[in-house]
Amino acid sequence: MEKAEIEGLKDKVPCAAVLERAGFALDVKQSTRKAMKYRREASIIIVIHDGKGWFDPLGDDKGDVFRLVEHLEKVPFVEAMNDVANLVGFVPSEPVWQRVSRQREPDLSIPERWHARRRPWCGSATWRYLTKARHLPDRIVRAAISAGVLREGPHGSMWAAHIDTNGTVTGWEERGPDWRGFATGGAKVLFRLGSPDALRLCVTEAAIDAMSLAALEGFRADTLYLSTGGGWSPATDAALRALAAKPGIELVAATDNNKQGDIYADRLLGLGEEAQCGGDRLRPIADDWNADLRMKAEAGAEEGGSCRMPAGRVKGEASPGSRRPLTRPGGEAAAGGGSGRAEGDGDP
């Protein structure tokens, strides 16, 4: 096949067609016009460049529609090319993202857009969303506001900043009663809550989960609570490696209690092994840490008692959720761990 014909196939067959044929489904709530998220069990593929490109947020694979077939089907290029040719004219049945496209890019930069938003205040729409709908204690919300990582989003939503190693806001997680997403034009690095000098790093998949875990643990002074925002960009990888390189660090994979969370945890523990730091897997009881926090709050309300989080844990008391010994999610022993520790102390 001539090069012009190959290029023509790229224009005729969107990546969505390959994914639908392979059993992937579009996650509309976590998609944007420029980044469509497709799921098949624990596998995730993000489609970009108007359907002509893709990448795996849980790995390093990316490319065009031919590379996608090679990635999914484990076939050589010639077979991938023939598969793509057979999909010419196939129209994916999944609905396209319905969010209205901006006529132009925002005039302000990411940091300027961030600083133009107000910080939440007691009784504001964002404050009510976090404390009422998400059951976060006032103390945790105030700590995040004081750290400069929370802003009032539109329609009662929350903006939670992602910050690079230089302290620059690169983007923000957007969460609200009816919306979740990430800043248009922003870049995922890490949401950070806690002391930058902490030796225990608890890595979650969402800023609300990082704050929820902080609440459940009594906001430990030795811990930096982190969130990757559900992604794993090169900038996220570099930021985690920079934190893990400090002497005495313990890296805690506090990801969700599901297959996707196990994949993230495996990658985090692998990073910890490479950095030769301590590592551990910390699981919520439910699917994520905010679900655990809400269960605790609702149980406290039913008993008529206070649902405030304890100020701290007694030395040797177990962390919330079930802990594994220092093992990878697949059962392989993790190197450099400290399974003999009662508490797992060391660090979004």
PDB file of C-alpha atoms in Angstrom, residues 201-307:
ATOM      1  CA  LEU A 201       3.596  10.079  50.543  1.00  0.00           C
ATOM      2  CA  CYS A 202      -0.024   8.880  50.167  1.00  0.00           C
ATOM      3  CA  VAL A 203      -0.945   8.849  46.482  1.00  0.00           C
ATOM      4  CA  THR A 204      -4.653   8.770  45.546  1.00  0.00           C
ATOM      5  CA  GLU A 205      -6.506   9.096  42.239  1.00  0.00           C
ATOM      6  CA  ALA A 206      -8.539  12.236  43.039  1.00  0.00           C
ATOM      7  CA  ALA A 207      -8.120  15.365  45.143  1.00  0.00           C
ATOM      8  CA  ILE A 208     -11.333  14.639  47.034  1.00  0.00           C
ATOM      9  CA  ASP A 209      -9.966  11.191  47.893  1.00  0.00           C
ATOM     10  CA  ALA A 210      -6.686  12.748  49.091  1.00  0.00           C
ATOM     11  CA  MET A 211      -8.620  15.110  51.375  1.00  0.00           C
ATOM     12  CA  SER A 212     -10.907  12.277  52.507  1.00  0.00           C
ATOM     13  CA  LEU A 213      -7.953  10.072  53.449  1.00  0.00           C
ATOM     14  CA  ALA A 214      -6.419  13.002  55.332  1.00  0.00           C
ATOM     15  CA  ALA A 215      -9.684  13.298  57.286  1.00  0.00           C
ATOM     16  CA  LEU A 216      -9.838   9.577  58.046  1.00  0.00           C
ATOM     17  CA  GLU A 217      -6.237   9.569  59.258  1.00  0.00           C
ATOM     18  CA  GLY A 218      -6.589  12.711  61.357  1.00  0.00           C
ATOM     19  CA  PHE A 219      -4.441  14.683  58.886  1.00  0.00           C
ATOM     20  CA  ARG A 220      -1.129  13.152  59.887  1.00  0.00           C
ATOM     21  CA  ALA A 221       1.724  15.650  60.218  1.00  0.00           C
ATOM     22  CA  ASP A 222       4.190  13.163  58.701  1.00  0.00           C
ATOM     23  CA  THR A 223       2.151  12.717  55.510  1.00  0.00           C
ATOM     24  CA  LEU A 224       1.842  14.538  52.194  1.00  0.00           C
ATOM     25  CA  TYR A 225      -1.500  13.620  50.598  1.00  0.00           C
ATOM     26  CA  LEU A 226      -1.330  13.554  46.805  1.00  0.00           C
ATOM     27  CA  SER A 227      -3.613  13.050  43.814  1.00  0.00           C
ATOM     28  CA  THR A 228      -2.682  12.196  40.237  1.00  0.00           C
ATOM     29  CA  GLY A 229      -6.130  13.247  39.006  1.00  0.00           C
ATOM     30  CA  GLY A 230      -6.647   9.791  37.523  1.00  0.00           C
ATOM     31  CA  GLY A 231      -3.797  10.255  35.034  1.00  0.00           C
ATOM     32  CA  TRP A 232      -0.113   9.469  34.781  1.00  0.00           C
ATOM     33  CA  SER A 233       1.553  12.063  32.594  1.00  0.00           C
ATOM     34  CA  PRO A 234       5.334  12.331  32.171  1.00  0.00           C
ATOM     35  CA  ALA A 235       5.135  15.379  34.458  1.00  0.00           C
ATOM     36  CA  THR A 236       3.319  13.316  37.121  1.00  0.00           C
ATOM     37  CA  ASP A 237       5.915  10.569  36.845  1.00  0.00           C
ATOM     38  CA  ALA A 238       8.772  13.069  37.183  1.00  0.00           C
ATOM     39  CA  ALA A 239       7.143  14.782  40.182  1.00  0.00           C
ATOM     40  CA  LEU A 240       6.618  11.473  42.005  1.00  0.00           C
ATOM     41  CA  ARG A 241      10.178  10.387  41.312  1.00  0.00           C
ATOM     42  CA  ALA A 242      11.501  13.690  42.658  1.00  0.00           C
ATOM     43  CA  LEU A 243       9.527  13.199  45.883  1.00  0.00           C
ATOM     44  CA  ALA A 244      10.473   9.507  46.211  1.00  0.00           C
ATOM     45  CA  ALA A 245      14.170  10.294  45.772  1.00  0.00           C
ATOM     46  CA  LYS A 246      14.377  11.994  49.193  1.00  0.00           C
ATOM     47  CA  PRO A 247      16.002   9.899  51.957  1.00  0.00           C
ATOM     48  CA  GLY A 248      13.623   8.042  54.294  1.00  0.00           C
ATOM     49  CA  ILE A 249      10.562   8.281  52.044  1.00  0.00           C
ATOM     50  CA  GLU A 250       7.672   5.814  52.296  1.00  0.00           C
ATOM     51  CA  LEU A 251       5.467   5.693  49.196  1.00  0.00           C
ATOM     52  CA  VAL A 252       1.902   4.579  49.961  1.00  0.00           C
ATOM     53  CA  ALA A 253      -0.292   3.516  47.023  1.00  0.00           C
ATOM     54  CA  ALA A 254      -3.658   4.677  48.403  1.00  0.00           C
ATOM     55  CA  THR A 255      -5.531   4.137  45.143  1.00  0.00           C
ATOM     56  CA  ASP A 256      -9.105   2.919  44.655  1.00  0.00           C
ATOM     57  CA  ASN A 257     -10.232  -0.549  45.693  1.00  0.00           C
ATOM     58  CA  ASN A 258     -10.846  -1.845  42.160  1.00  0.00           C
ATOM     59  CA  LYS A 259      -8.954  -3.184  39.148  1.00  0.00           C
ATOM     60  CA  GLN A 260      -7.944   0.249  37.930  1.00  0.00           C
ATOM     61  CA  GLY A 261      -6.731   1.130  41.424  1.00  0.00           C
ATOM     62  CA  ASP A 262      -4.625  -2.033  41.485  1.00  0.00           C
ATOM     63  CA  ILE A 263      -3.014  -1.080  38.185  1.00  0.00           C
ATOM     64  CA  TYR A 264      -2.120   2.354  39.550  1.00  0.00           C
ATOM     65  CA  ALA A 265      -0.859   0.786  42.789  1.00  0.00           C
ATOM     66  CA  ASP A 266       1.344  -1.651  40.897  1.00  0.00           C
ATOM     67  CA  ARG A 267       2.890   1.200  38.965  1.00  0.00           C
ATOM     68  CA  LEU A 268       3.412   3.276  42.112  1.00  0.00           C
ATOM     69  CA  LEU A 269       5.058   0.402  43.977  1.00  0.00           C
ATOM     70  CA  GLY A 270       7.268  -0.235  40.958  1.00  0.00           C
ATOM     71  CA  LEU A 271       8.329   3.409  41.034  1.00  0.00           C
ATOM     72  CA  GLY A 272       9.083   3.030  44.742  1.00  0.00           C
ATOM     73  CA  GLU A 273      11.252  -0.007  44.065  1.00  0.00           C
ATOM     74  CA  GLU A 274      13.217   1.905  41.449  1.00  0.00           C
ATOM     75  CA  ALA A 275      13.665   4.791  43.901  1.00  0.00           C
ATOM     76  CA  GLN A 276      14.680   2.291  46.615  1.00  0.00           C
ATOM     77  CA  CYS A 277      12.207   3.725  49.105  1.00  0.00           C
ATOM     78  CA  GLY A 278       9.690   1.989  51.350  1.00  0.00           C
ATOM     79  CA  GLY A 279       6.325   1.140  49.836  1.00  0.00           C
ATOM     80  CA  ASP A 280       2.864  -0.019  50.884  1.00  0.00           C
ATOM     81  CA  ARG A 281      -0.646  -0.586  49.508  1.00  0.00           C
ATOM     82  CA  LEU A 282      -3.444   1.087  51.455  1.00  0.00           C
ATOM     83  CA  ARG A 283      -6.994   0.199  50.396  1.00  0.00           C
ATOM     84  CA  PRO A 284     -10.301   1.838  51.193  1.00  0.00           C
ATOM     85  CA  ILE A 285     -13.055  -0.476  52.442  1.00  0.00           C
ATOM     86  CA  ALA A 286     -15.451   0.783  49.776  1.00  0.00           C
ATOM     87  CA  ASP A 287     -14.474   1.777  46.232  1.00  0.00           C
ATOM     88  CA  ASP A 288     -12.665   4.983  47.225  1.00  0.00           C
ATOM     89  CA  TRP A 289     -11.725   7.068  50.284  1.00  0.00           C
ATOM     90  CA  ASN A 290     -14.583   9.523  49.990  1.00  0.00           C
ATOM     91  CA  ALA A 291     -17.050   6.626  50.046  1.00  0.00           C
ATOM     92  CA  ASP A 292     -15.365   5.429  53.260  1.00  0.00           C
ATOM     93  CA  LEU A 293     -15.604   8.923  54.743  1.00  0.00           C
ATOM     94  CA  ARG A 294     -19.292   9.209  53.881  1.00  0.00           C
ATOM     95  CA  MET A 295     -20.003   5.786  55.417  1.00  0.00           C
ATOM     96  CA  LYS A 296     -18.256   6.874  58.610  1.00  0.00           C
ATOM     97  CA  ALA A 297     -20.167  10.161  58.712  1.00  0.00           C
ATOM     98  CA  GLU A 298     -23.532   8.492  58.066  1.00  0.00           C
ATOM     99  CA  ALA A 299     -22.839   5.835  60.718  1.00  0.00           C
ATOM    100  CA  GLY A 300     -21.992   8.586  63.205  1.00  0.00           C
ATOM    101  CA  ALA A 301     -25.190  10.441  62.367  1.00  0.00           C
ATOM    102  CA  GLU A 302     -27.305   7.298  62.869  1.00  0.00           C
ATOM    103  CA  GLU A 303     -25.711   6.738  66.278  1.00  0.00           C
ATOM    104  CA  GLY A 304     -26.311  10.354  67.229  1.00  0.00           C
ATOM    105  CA  GLY A 305     -22.628  10.986  67.836  1.00  0.00           C
ATOM    106  CA  SER A 306     -20.131  13.373  66.334  1.00  0.00           C
ATOM    107  CA  CYS A 307     -18.721  12.541  62.934  1.00  0.00           C
TER     108      CYS A 307
END
